[in-house]
CSV table of C-alpha atoms and ligand atoms in Angstrom, one decimal:
chain,number,residue,atom,x,y,z
O,178,MET,CA,-28.7,-3.9,7.9
O,179,SER,CA,-31.0,-0.9,8.3
O,180,THR,CA,-31.9,1.0,5.2
O,181,ALA,CA,-35.1,2.8,5.9
O,182,LYS,CA,-33.6,5.7,7.9
O,183,ARG,CA,-31.6,7.0,5.0
O,184,HIS,CA,-34.9,7.9,3.3
O,185,GLU,CA,-36.7,9.3,6.3
O,186,TYR,CA,-36.4,12.7,7.8
O,187,GLU,CA,-37.3,12.1,11.4
O,188,LEU,CA,-34.4,11.5,13.8
O,189,PRO,CA,-33.3,7.9,13.9
O,190,LYS,CA,-33.6,6.4,17.3
O,191,PRO,CA,-31.5,3.3,18.2
O,192,ASP,CA,-32.8,0.5,20.4
O,193,ARG,CA,-31.8,0.4,24.1
O,194,HIS,CA,-28.0,-0.2,24.4
O,195,VAL,CA,-25.2,-1.3,26.7
O,196,ILE,CA,-22.0,0.2,25.2
O,197,VAL,CA,-18.6,-1.0,26.3
O,198,LEU,CA,-15.6,1.2,25.4
O,199,PHE,CA,-12.5,-0.9,25.4
O,200,GLY,CA,-9.5,1.4,25.8
O,201,ALA,CA,-11.6,3.8,27.8
O,202,THR,CA,-8.6,5.4,29.4
O,203,GLY,CA,-6.8,6.0,26.1
O,204,ASP,CA,-6.4,8.9,23.8
O,205,LEU,CA,-9.1,8.1,21.3
O,206,ALA,CA,-11.7,7.7,24.0
O,207,LYS,CA,-10.7,11.0,25.5
O,208,ARG,CA,-10.6,13.0,22.3
O,209,LYS,CA,-13.4,11.5,20.3
O,210,LEU,CA,-15.5,8.7,21.8
O,211,LEU,CA,-16.6,10.1,25.2
O,212,PRO,CA,-17.2,13.6,23.7
O,213,GLY,CA,-18.9,12.1,20.8
O,214,LEU,CA,-21.3,10.0,22.9
O,215,TYR,CA,-22.1,13.1,25.0
O,216,HIS,CA,-22.8,15.1,21.9
O,217,LEU,CA,-25.1,12.4,20.5
O,218,TYR,CA,-26.9,12.5,23.9
O,219,VAL,CA,-27.4,16.2,23.8
O,220,ALA,CA,-28.6,16.0,20.2
O,221,GLY,CA,-31.3,13.5,21.3
O,222,LEU,CA,-29.8,10.7,19.2
O,223,MET,CA,-28.9,8.2,21.9
O,224,PRO,CA,-31.4,5.5,22.8
O,225,ASP,CA,-34.1,6.3,25.4
O,226,LYS,CA,-32.3,4.0,27.8
O,227,PHE,CA,-28.6,3.2,27.6
O,228,ALA,CA,-25.5,2.5,29.7
O,229,ILE,CA,-21.8,3.1,28.9
O,230,ILE,CA,-19.2,1.0,30.5
O,231,GLY,CA,-15.6,2.0,30.3
O,232,SER,CA,-13.1,-0.9,30.2
O,233,ALA,CA,-9.4,-1.3,30.3
O,234,PRO,CA,-6.9,-3.9,31.7
O,235,GLU,CA,-6.9,-4.1,35.5
O,236,LYS,CA,-3.7,-2.2,35.7
O,237,PHE,CA,-5.5,0.9,34.4
O,238,SER,CA,-8.7,0.3,36.3
O,239,MET,CA,-10.7,3.3,37.5
O,240,THR,CA,-13.5,3.6,40.1
O,241,GLU,CA,-16.9,4.8,38.8
O,242,ASP,CA,-16.3,8.3,40.2
O,243,GLU,CA,-12.8,8.4,38.6
O,244,PHE,CA,-14.3,7.4,35.2
O,245,ARG,CA,-17.1,10.0,35.4
O,246,GLN,CA,-14.5,12.6,36.2
O,247,HIS,CA,-12.3,11.4,33.3
O,248,ALA,CA,-15.3,11.6,31.0
O,249,HIS,CA,-16.1,15.1,32.4
O,250,ASP,CA,-12.6,16.3,31.6
O,251,ALA,CA,-12.7,14.8,28.1
O,252,VAL,CA,-16.0,16.4,27.3
O,253,THR,CA,-14.9,19.7,28.7
O,254,GLU,CA,-11.7,19.7,26.6
O,255,PHE,CA,-12.9,18.1,23.3
O,256,CYS,CA,-16.7,18.5,23.0
O,257,SER,CA,-18.4,21.6,21.4
O,258,THR,CA,-21.2,21.2,24.1
O,259,LYS,CA,-19.9,21.6,27.6
O,260,PRO,CA,-20.9,19.2,30.4
O,261,GLU,CA,-23.3,21.3,32.5
O,262,GLY,CA,-26.4,21.1,34.6
O,263,ASP,CA,-28.9,18.3,34.6
O,264,THR,CA,-28.0,17.2,31.1
O,265,TRP,CA,-24.5,16.2,32.2
O,266,GLN,CA,-25.7,14.7,35.5
O,267,ARG,CA,-28.2,12.4,33.6
O,268,PHE,CA,-25.5,11.4,31.1
O,269,ALA,CA,-22.9,10.8,33.9
O,270,ALA,CA,-25.3,8.5,35.7
O,271,THR,CA,-25.1,6.2,32.7
O,272,LEU,CA,-21.3,5.7,33.1
O,273,SER,CA,-19.6,2.9,34.9
O,274,PHE,CA,-16.3,1.1,34.7
O,275,GLY,CA,-15.4,-2.7,34.5
O,276,SER,CA,-11.9,-3.9,34.0
O,277,ALA,CA,-11.1,-6.8,31.7
O,278,ASP,CA,-8.0,-8.9,30.9
O,279,PRO,CA,-8.0,-11.8,28.6
O,280,ASP,CA,-8.1,-14.3,31.5
O,281,ALA,CA,-9.9,-12.1,34.0
O,282,PHE,CA,-13.1,-10.7,32.6
O,283,MET,CA,-15.4,-11.1,35.6
O,284,PRO,CA,-15.4,-7.4,36.6
O,285,LEU,CA,-16.6,-6.4,33.1
O,286,LEU,CA,-19.1,-9.3,32.8
O,287,THR,CA,-20.6,-8.3,36.2
O,288,LYS,CA,-20.9,-4.7,35.0
O,289,VAL,CA,-22.5,-5.7,31.7
O,290,LYS,CA,-25.1,-7.8,33.6
O,291,GLU,CA,-25.8,-4.9,36.1
O,292,ALA,CA,-26.1,-2.4,33.2
O,293,GLU,CA,-28.5,-4.6,31.3
O,294,GLN,CA,-30.8,-4.9,34.3
O,295,ALA,CA,-30.7,-1.2,34.9
O,296,VAL,CA,-31.4,-0.4,31.2
O,297,GLY,CA,-34.2,-2.9,31.2
O,298,GLY,CA,-35.9,-4.8,28.3
O,299,SER,CA,-33.4,-6.6,26.0
O,300,PRO,CA,-30.7,-4.0,25.3
O,301,ARG,CA,-28.3,-4.5,22.5
O,302,ARG,CA,-24.6,-4.8,23.2
O,303,LEU,CA,-22.1,-2.7,21.4
O,304,TYR,CA,-18.4,-3.0,21.9
O,305,HIS,CA,-16.0,-0.3,20.7
O,306,LEU,CA,-12.4,-1.6,20.4
O,307,ALA,CA,-10.4,1.6,20.8
O,308,ILE,CA,-7.2,-0.4,21.6
O,309,PRO,CA,-3.9,-1.1,19.9
O,310,PRO,CA,-4.2,-3.6,17.0
O,311,SER,CA,-2.0,-6.1,18.9
O,312,ALA,CA,-4.8,-6.4,21.5
O,313,PHE,CA,-7.6,-7.0,19.0
O,314,GLY,CA,-7.2,-10.8,18.9
O,315,SER,CA,-7.1,-11.4,22.7
O,316,VAL,CA,-10.1,-9.1,23.4
O,317,ILE,CA,-12.2,-10.7,20.6
O,318,ALA,CA,-11.3,-14.1,22.0
O,319,MET,CA,-12.3,-13.0,25.5
O,320,LEU,CA,-15.6,-11.7,24.2
O,321,GLY,CA,-16.2,-15.1,22.6
O,322,SER,CA,-15.2,-17.2,25.6
O,323,SER,CA,-17.1,-15.1,28.2
O,324,GLY,CA,-20.3,-15.2,26.2
O,325,LEU,CA,-20.3,-11.4,25.9
O,326,ALA,CA,-20.2,-11.6,22.1
O,327,GLU,CA,-23.7,-13.2,21.8
O,328,GLY,CA,-26.0,-11.0,19.8
O,329,ALA,CA,-23.5,-8.1,20.1
O,330,ARG,CA,-22.0,-5.7,17.5
O,331,VAL,CA,-18.4,-4.7,17.5
O,332,ILE,CA,-16.7,-1.6,16.3
O,333,ILE,CA,-13.0,-2.2,15.3
O,334,GLU,CA,-10.5,0.6,14.9
O,335,LYS,CA,-7.9,0.9,12.2
O,336,PRO,CA,-5.3,-0.1,11.2
O,337,PHE,CA,-6.9,-3.3,10.3
O,338,GLY,CA,-3.8,-5.4,9.8
O,339,THR,CA,-0.4,-4.2,8.5
O,340,ASP,CA,-0.4,-6.2,5.3
O,341,LEU,CA,-2.4,-8.8,3.4
O,342,GLU,CA,-1.4,-11.7,5.5
O,343,SER,CA,-2.1,-10.0,8.9
O,344,ALA,CA,-5.4,-8.6,7.7
O,345,ARG,CA,-6.5,-12.1,6.6
O,346,ALA,CA,-5.4,-13.6,9.9
O,347,LEU,CA,-7.3,-10.9,11.8
O,348,ASN,CA,-10.4,-11.4,9.8
O,349,GLU,CA,-10.2,-15.1,10.4
O,350,SER,CA,-9.9,-14.7,14.1
O,351,ILE,CA,-12.7,-12.2,14.3
O,352,HIS,CA,-15.0,-14.4,12.2
O,353,LYS,CA,-14.5,-17.2,14.7
O,354,VAL,CA,-16.5,-15.1,17.2
O,355,PHE,CA,-18.5,-12.5,15.1
O,356,SER,CA,-20.3,-12.8,11.8
O,357,GLU,CA,-19.7,-10.1,9.2
O,358,SER,CA,-23.1,-8.5,9.9
O,359,GLN,CA,-21.9,-7.9,13.5
O,360,ILE,CA,-18.6,-6.3,12.6
O,361,PHE,CA,-18.2,-2.5,12.1
O,362,ARG,CA,-14.7,-1.7,10.9
O,363,ILE,CA,-14.5,2.0,11.4
O,364,ASP,CA,-12.9,4.6,9.2
O,365,HIS,CA,-13.9,8.0,10.6
O,366,PHE,CA,-13.2,9.8,7.3
O,367,LEU,CA,-16.3,8.0,5.9
O,368,GLY,CA,-18.4,9.6,8.7
O,369,LYS,CA,-17.5,13.1,7.7
O,370,GLU,CA,-20.4,15.1,6.3
O,371,SER,CA,-18.6,16.3,3.3
O,372,VAL,CA,-17.4,12.8,2.4
O,373,ASP,CA,-20.9,11.5,2.6
O,374,ASN,CA,-22.0,14.5,0.6
O,375,ILE,CA,-19.9,13.2,-2.4
O,376,LEU,CA,-22.7,10.7,-2.9
O,377,ALA,CA,-25.3,13.4,-2.8
O,378,LEU,CA,-23.3,15.7,-5.1
O,379,ARG,CA,-22.8,12.9,-7.7
O,380,PHE,CA,-26.0,10.9,-7.6
O,381,ALA,CA,-28.7,13.5,-6.5
O,382,ASN,CA,-27.8,16.0,-9.3
O,383,GLY,CA,-28.1,15.9,-13.0
O,384,LEU,CA,-25.3,18.4,-13.2
O,385,PHE,CA,-22.1,16.5,-12.2
O,386,GLU,CA,-22.5,12.8,-12.8
O,387,PRO,CA,-22.6,13.0,-16.6
O,388,ILE,CA,-19.2,14.6,-16.7
O,389,TRP,CA,-17.8,12.4,-13.8
O,390,ASN,CA,-15.6,10.2,-16.0
O,391,ARG,CA,-12.5,9.9,-18.2
O,392,SER,CA,-14.0,11.7,-21.1
O,393,HIS,CA,-14.1,14.9,-19.1
O,394,ILE,CA,-11.8,14.5,-16.1
O,395,ARG,CA,-8.0,14.6,-16.6
O,396,TYR,CA,-6.9,13.9,-13.1
O,397,VAL,CA,-8.1,13.5,-9.5
O,398,GLN,CA,-6.2,14.5,-6.4
O,399,ILE,CA,-6.9,13.5,-2.8
O,400,ASP,CA,-4.6,15.5,-0.7
O,401,VAL,CA,-4.5,15.4,3.1
O,402,PRO,CA,-1.4,17.2,4.4
O,403,GLU,CA,-1.2,17.8,8.1
O,404,THR,CA,0.9,20.3,10.0
O,405,LEU,CA,0.9,18.0,13.1
O,406,SER,CA,4.0,16.0,13.6
O,407,ILE,CA,3.9,12.6,15.2
O,408,GLU,CA,2.9,14.2,18.6
O,409,GLY,CA,4.6,11.7,20.8
O,410,ARG,CA,3.1,8.7,19.0
O,411,ALA,CA,6.5,7.3,18.0
O,412,ASP,CA,5.7,3.9,19.3
O,413,PHE,CA,2.7,3.6,17.0
O,414,TYR,CA,3.9,5.8,14.1
O,415,ASP,CA,7.4,4.4,13.6
O,416,LYS,CA,6.0,0.9,13.0
O,417,THR,CA,3.2,2.3,10.8
O,418,GLY,CA,4.2,5.2,8.6
O,419,ALA,CA,2.1,7.5,6.5
O,420,TYR,CA,1.1,4.9,3.9
O,421,ARG,CA,-0.5,2.5,6.5
O,422,ASP,CA,-1.8,5.3,8.8
O,423,MET,CA,-3.5,7.4,6.1
O,424,ILE,CA,-3.4,6.0,2.5
O,425,VAL,CA,-4.4,2.4,2.8
O,426,THR,CA,-7.2,3.4,5.3
O,427,HIS,CA,-8.7,6.9,4.8
O,428,LEU,CA,-7.5,8.1,1.4
O,429,PHE,CA,-8.4,4.9,-0.5
O,430,GLN,CA,-11.8,4.8,1.2
O,431,VAL,CA,-12.4,8.4,0.0
O,432,LEU,CA,-11.2,7.4,-3.4
O,433,GLY,CA,-13.9,4.6,-3.3
O,434,PHE,CA,-16.6,7.2,-3.0
O,435,VAL,CA,-15.2,9.5,-5.7
O,436,ALA,CA,-14.8,6.7,-8.2
O,437,MET,CA,-17.7,4.3,-7.6
O,438,GLU,CA,-20.5,3.6,-10.0
O,439,PRO,CA,-24.0,4.7,-9.0
O,440,PRO,CA,-25.3,2.1,-6.6
O,441,THR,CA,-28.7,0.7,-7.4
O,442,ALA,CA,-29.9,1.7,-3.9
O,443,LEU,CA,-28.4,3.6,-1.0
O,444,THR,CA,-28.1,0.5,1.1
O,445,ALA,CA,-25.2,-1.0,2.9
O,446,LYS,CA,-25.1,-4.0,0.6
O,447,GLN,CA,-25.1,-1.9,-2.6
O,448,LEU,CA,-22.8,0.8,-1.4
O,449,ARG,CA,-20.2,-1.6,-0.1
O,450,ALA,CA,-20.4,-3.7,-3.2
O,451,GLU,CA,-19.8,-0.7,-5.4
O,452,LYS,CA,-16.8,0.4,-3.3
O,453,THR,CA,-15.4,-3.0,-3.4
O,454,LYS,CA,-15.6,-3.0,-7.2
O,455,VAL,CA,-13.5,0.2,-7.3
O,456,PHE,CA,-10.9,-1.5,-5.1
O,457,ASP,CA,-11.0,-4.6,-7.4
O,458,ALA,CA,-10.3,-2.2,-10.3
O,459,LEU,CA,-7.3,-0.5,-8.6
O,460,LYS,CA,-4.0,-1.5,-10.2
O,461,PRO,CA,-1.3,-2.8,-7.8
O,462,VAL,CA,0.6,0.2,-6.6
O,463,ASP,CA,3.6,0.9,-8.9
O,464,VAL,CA,6.6,1.8,-6.8
O,465,ARG,CA,7.9,3.9,-9.7
O,466,HIS,CA,5.0,6.3,-8.9
O,467,VAL,CA,5.5,6.5,-5.2
O,468,VAL,CA,7.4,9.2,-3.2
O,469,ARG,CA,8.2,8.5,0.4
O,470,GLY,CA,9.4,11.4,2.5
O,471,GLN,CA,10.6,11.8,6.0
O,472,TYR,CA,10.6,15.2,7.7
O,473,GLU,CA,13.9,16.6,8.9
O,474,GLY,CA,14.3,15.9,12.6
O,475,TYR,CA,12.0,12.9,12.6
O,476,ARG,CA,14.9,10.6,13.6
O,477,SER,CA,15.5,12.7,16.7
O,478,GLU,CA,12.0,12.4,18.0
O,479,PRO,CA,11.9,10.5,21.3
O,480,GLY,CA,11.2,6.8,20.6
O,481,VAL,CA,12.2,6.9,16.9
O,482,ALA,CA,15.2,4.8,15.7
O,483,ALA,CA,18.2,6.9,14.6
O,484,ASP,CA,18.2,5.1,11.2
O,485,SER,CA,14.4,4.9,10.8
O,486,GLN,CA,13.3,4.3,7.3
O,487,THR,CA,9.6,5.1,8.1
O,488,GLU,CA,7.9,7.6,5.8
O,489,THR,CA,6.2,10.5,7.4
O,490,MET,CA,4.8,11.6,4.1
O,491,VAL,CA,3.8,9.7,1.0
O,492,ALA,CA,2.6,10.8,-2.4
O,493,LEU,CA,1.6,8.3,-5.1
O,494,ARG,CA,-0.3,7.8,-8.3
O,495,ALA,CA,-3.1,5.3,-8.3
O,496,GLU,CA,-5.0,4.0,-11.2
O,497,VAL,CA,-8.6,2.7,-11.4
O,498,ASP,CA,-8.6,0.4,-14.4
O,499,ASN,CA,-12.2,0.4,-15.5
O,500,TRP,CA,-14.4,1.9,-18.2
O,501,ARG,CA,-15.0,5.1,-16.3
O,502,TRP,CA,-11.5,5.8,-15.2
O,503,ALA,CA,-8.9,4.1,-17.4
O,504,GLY,CA,-6.0,6.5,-18.0
O,505,VAL,CA,-7.1,9.0,-15.4
O,506,PRO,CA,-4.4,9.4,-12.7
O,507,PHE,CA,-5.5,9.6,-9.1
O,508,TYR,CA,-2.8,11.4,-7.1
O,509,LEU,CA,-2.9,10.8,-3.3
O,510,ARG,CA,-0.7,12.6,-0.8
O,511,SER,CA,-0.6,12.8,3.0
O,512,GLY,CA,1.9,13.4,5.6
O,513,LYS,CA,3.0,15.0,8.9
O,514,SER,CA,4.7,18.4,9.4
O,515,LEU,CA,3.7,19.6,6.0
O,516,GLY,CA,2.7,23.2,5.0
O,517,ALA,CA,-0.9,23.2,6.0
O,518,SER,CA,-3.7,20.9,7.5
O,519,ARG,CA,-6.1,20.4,4.7
O,520,GLN,CA,-8.4,17.6,3.4
O,521,VAL,CA,-9.1,18.3,-0.3
O,522,ILE,CA,-10.3,16.3,-3.3
O,523,THR,CA,-9.6,18.0,-6.7
O,524,LEU,CA,-11.1,17.0,-10.0
O,525,GLY,CA,-9.3,18.6,-12.9
O,526,PHE,CA,-11.2,18.8,-16.3
O,527,HIS,CA,-10.0,18.7,-19.8
O,528,GLU,CA,-9.6,22.0,-21.5
O,529,PRO,CA,-11.9,22.8,-24.4
O,530,PRO,CA,-10.4,22.3,-27.8
O,531,LEU,CA,-11.1,25.8,-29.2
O,532,LYS,CA,-8.5,28.0,-27.7
O,533,MET,CA,-9.8,31.3,-28.8
O,534,PHE,CA,-9.0,33.2,-25.7
O,535,ALA,CA,-5.5,34.4,-24.9
O,536,VAL,CA,-5.3,32.8,-21.5
O,537,HIS,CA,-2.5,30.3,-22.1
O,538,ARG,CA,0.2,32.0,-20.0
O,539,LYS,CA,3.2,30.1,-18.9
O,540,ASP,CA,2.6,30.7,-15.2
O,541,VAL,CA,-0.9,29.3,-15.1
O,542,PRO,CA,-0.6,25.6,-15.2
O,543,SER,CA,-2.4,24.1,-18.1
O,544,GLY,CA,-5.7,22.4,-17.2
O,545,ARG,CA,-5.9,24.0,-13.8
O,546,ARG,CA,-8.6,26.4,-14.4
O,547,ASN,CA,-11.6,24.1,-14.6
O,548,GLU,CA,-11.6,22.2,-11.3
O,549,ILE,CA,-14.1,21.0,-8.8
O,550,ILE,CA,-12.6,21.2,-5.3
O,551,ILE,CA,-14.2,19.3,-2.5
O,552,ASP,CA,-12.8,20.5,0.9
O,553,PHE,CA,-13.9,17.8,3.3
O,554,ALA,CA,-12.3,19.1,6.5
O,555,ASP,CA,-15.3,19.9,8.7
O,556,PRO,CA,-17.5,21.8,8.1
O,557,GLY,CA,-16.5,21.5,4.4
O,558,SER,CA,-17.1,23.2,1.1
O,559,ILE,CA,-17.3,22.6,-2.6
O,560,THR,CA,-15.8,25.1,-5.1
O,561,THR,CA,-16.1,25.1,-8.9
O,562,LYS,CA,-13.3,27.0,-10.6
O,563,PHE,CA,-13.8,28.4,-14.0
O,564,LEU,CA,-12.7,31.2,-16.3
O,565,ALA,CA,-14.8,34.4,-16.6
O,566,LYS,CA,-14.4,37.6,-18.5
O,567,GLN,CA,-13.1,40.5,-16.5
O,568,PRO,CA,-15.2,43.6,-16.8
O,569,GLY,CA,-13.7,46.0,-19.4
O,570,ALA,CA,-13.2,46.7,-23.0
O,571,GLU,CA,-10.9,43.8,-23.7
O,572,MET,CA,-11.7,40.2,-23.7
O,573,CYS,CA,-9.6,39.5,-20.6
O,574,LEU,CA,-10.2,36.4,-18.6
O,575,ASN,CA,-9.5,35.6,-15.0
O,576,GLU,CA,-10.2,32.7,-12.7
O,577,ALA,CA,-13.6,32.8,-11.0
O,578,SER,CA,-15.3,30.4,-8.6
O,579,MET,CA,-18.7,29.3,-7.3
O,580,VAL,CA,-18.5,28.2,-3.7
O,581,PHE,CA,-20.8,26.2,-1.5
O,582,LYS,CA,-19.9,26.3,2.2
O,583,TYR,CA,-21.6,24.0,4.6
O,584,GLY,CA,-21.0,26.4,7.5
O,585,ASP,CA,-23.0,29.2,5.8
O,586,SER,CA,-25.6,27.1,4.1
O,587,PHE,CA,-27.3,24.7,6.5
O,588,GLN,CA,-27.8,24.4,10.3
O,589,ALA,CA,-24.2,23.6,11.1
O,590,ALA,CA,-25.3,22.9,14.7
O,591,ASN,CA,-27.0,19.7,13.4
O,592,ALA,CA,-23.7,18.4,12.1
O,593,LEU,CA,-22.2,15.3,13.6
O,594,GLU,CA,-18.5,14.6,13.7
O,595,GLY,CA,-17.2,11.5,11.8
O,596,TYR,CA,-17.1,9.4,14.9
O,597,GLU,CA,-20.5,10.5,16.2
O,598,ARG,CA,-22.2,9.7,12.9
O,599,LEU,CA,-20.5,6.3,12.8
O,600,ILE,CA,-21.3,5.3,16.4
O,601,LEU,CA,-24.9,6.2,15.7
O,602,ASP,CA,-24.9,4.1,12.6
O,603,ALA,CA,-23.4,1.2,14.5
O,604,MET,CA,-26.2,1.4,17.1
O,605,LEU,CA,-28.7,1.5,14.2
O,606,GLY,CA,-27.0,-1.5,12.6
O,607,ASP,CA,-26.4,0.4,9.4
O,608,GLN,CA,-23.1,-0.8,7.9
O,609,SER,CA,-23.2,1.4,4.8
O,610,LEU,CA,-20.2,3.5,5.9
O,611,PHE,CA,-18.1,0.7,7.3
O,612,THR,CA,-15.6,-1.4,5.4
O,613,ASN,CA,-16.0,-5.1,4.8
O,614,SER,CA,-13.3,-7.8,4.9
O,615,GLU,CA,-13.1,-8.2,1.2
O,616,GLY,CA,-12.5,-4.5,0.6
O,617,ILE,CA,-9.8,-4.3,3.2
O,618,GLU,CA,-8.0,-7.3,2.0
O,619,ARG,CA,-8.0,-6.1,-1.6
O,620,LEU,CA,-6.4,-2.8,-0.5
O,621,TRP,CA,-3.6,-4.7,1.3
O,622,GLU,CA,-3.3,-6.9,-1.8
O,623,ILE,CA,-2.7,-3.9,-4.2
O,624,SER,CA,-0.3,-2.4,-1.6
O,625,THR,CA,1.9,-5.5,-1.6
O,626,PRO,CA,4.5,-4.3,-4.2
O,627,LEU,CA,5.1,-1.2,-2.2
O,628,LEU,CA,5.3,-2.9,1.2
O,629,ASP,CA,7.7,-5.5,-0.3
O,630,ASN,CA,9.8,-3.0,-2.1
O,631,PRO,CA,9.5,0.5,-0.7
O,632,PRO,CA,11.6,3.3,-2.4
O,633,PRO,CA,14.1,5.0,0.0
O,634,VAL,CA,12.8,7.8,2.1
O,635,GLU,CA,13.8,11.3,1.0
O,636,PRO,CA,14.1,14.1,3.6
O,637,TYR,CA,11.9,17.2,3.5
O,638,PRO,CA,11.9,20.4,5.5
O,639,GLN,CA,9.2,20.7,8.1
O,640,GLY,CA,6.4,23.0,6.9
O,641,SER,CA,7.1,22.2,3.3
O,642,TRP,CA,5.1,20.1,0.9
O,643,GLY,CA,7.4,17.0,0.9
O,644,PRO,CA,10.5,16.4,-1.1
O,645,ALA,CA,9.8,19.1,-3.7
O,646,GLU,CA,11.5,17.7,-6.8
O,647,SER,CA,10.1,14.2,-6.5
O,648,VAL,CA,6.6,15.3,-5.5
O,649,GLY,CA,6.6,17.7,-8.5
O,650,LYS,CA,7.8,15.1,-10.9
O,651,LEU,CA,5.3,12.6,-9.7
O,652,ILE,CA,2.4,14.8,-10.7
O,653,ALA,CA,3.8,16.4,-13.8
O,654,PRO,CA,2.5,17.6,-16.2
O,655,PHE,CA,-0.2,18.6,-13.6
O,656,HIS,CA,0.2,20.5,-10.4
O,657,TRP,CA,-0.9,19.9,-6.8
O,658,HIS,CA,-3.9,22.0,-6.1
O,659,ILE,CA,-2.5,22.8,-2.7
O,660,PRO,CA,-1.0,25.3,-1.9
O,661,GLU,CA,-3.4,27.5,-4.0
O,662,ASN,CA,-1.9,30.4,-5.9
O,663,GLY,CA,-4.0,33.3,-6.8
O,664,ALA,CA,-4.8,33.7,-10.4
O,665,GLN,CA,-3.8,36.6,-12.5
O,666,PRO,CA,-5.7,38.2,-15.4
O,667,SER,CA,-4.8,36.9,-18.8
O,668,CYS,CA,-4.2,40.2,-20.4
Q,716,LIG,C1,-5.9,9.2,12.2
Q,716,LIG,C2,-4.4,9.1,12.0
Q,716,LIG,O1,-6.6,8.0,11.8
Q,716,LIG,O2,-6.4,10.3,11.4
Q,716,LIG,C3,-3.8,10.4,12.4
Q,716,LIG,O3,-3.9,8.0,12.8
Q,716,LIG,C4,-4.4,11.5,11.6
Q,716,LIG,O4,-2.4,10.3,12.1
Q,716,LIG,C5,-5.9,11.5,11.8
Q,716,LIG,O5,-3.8,12.7,12.2
Q,716,LIG,C6,-6.5,12.6,10.9
Q,716,LIG,O6,-7.9,12.6,11.2
Q,716,LIG,P1,-8.8,13.9,11.5
Q,716,LIG,O7,-9.9,13.5,12.4
Q,716,LIG,O8,-7.9,15.0,12.0
Q,716,LIG,O9,-9.4,14.2,10.2
């Protein structure tokens, strides 16, 4: 665990590395990992010496030139910095390819040895498993039996299991080869600047933390609607659904940051312990407070069963049953083919008791005027909504806001994407933003009532906000912050 870098202002520099990308020919490597590694390189955050080896089963094998071209195409399409000139040439020279199958790992082993020699010294090994969950077990076992696991670190993609039993079995099989300190279970939401900034907002200011509790906060919403449909991922999505794809992974992790107690230090051990305590305090999901929706037309998507019961949208009420949060509902919503792509946390505050202003109109939902809204879609913003007097002779109130926008306020060029930040942290050995086995298992445990007994899916029109009536009832007497409606003067 490295802790020092979080308090220093010079750029952190990882040790020399040999990085192996399993699933190098797949979608995640193309969209996020290869562009992310290139961006880290351009930003001067890669080690002084490193090698990147792409890997995949033999049937998808590539030559070195093909892999470099593949990486070039990926960076061209998905990286903000284009692959040009000497910088690209030097980065491309670090790329090679070695295929690996559970019983045929020699090509990879040879490449790793060659790369280690080329890098020199005693480079660290880092494996990124960007592969389907069904392949985790065999690749981990192969890393163990080939000796490649020795002294290495491993990044494992979500979803980590599909229920409590499978998550436990997966943890058990990984622990046979890697100790917990070598395992980096990645959730790219926790690498987002604005999610990390929740810790700064809460714990670096005297302004917010004193009111960050049940005495002042009436409700919390974590809302991540997407306009994207399943984009040809039927094979994965129809087995997974919105709850496993988004809630049990990303949204609960974000909830962990919103709800945690102040850690005694900003170290991996303390942060993860505080997040796990929040998960321990989560009540088992109550199916009476869950809405499962399915967008109209989903069952006609290629690869989806004609009678599929998979939810493409889910909204639910969660409860953190501890001293800080007892009685405060946490509303979580996410889904595909909804009305907008947003990533928003909303904290709604109690109204003051003295209602001397005539602002209580029927069309302004009660309690909606004092909110803190954290928009964590990159580059992110924080808005505080409050009531202010409109200029004029009358005491006439209207909604006003104070807005902080990352894009306008700091050097946005220094920003790292979620994956970039987390790959860098894994190279530095900093597990602060990665999830541990206990936390993951607890989230599956509280999910069991829903997984065992899911309410039926309700259809919703594409571009809407889910099955309107049920989603509205779930949150009543409050209202979803999204979509925002403009405020009107009170008189
Ligand atoms: C992924 C999910 O983990 O996160 C996708 O599998 C989802 O279904 C995506 O679209 C959202 O992440 P991002 O990077 O767009 O914030």
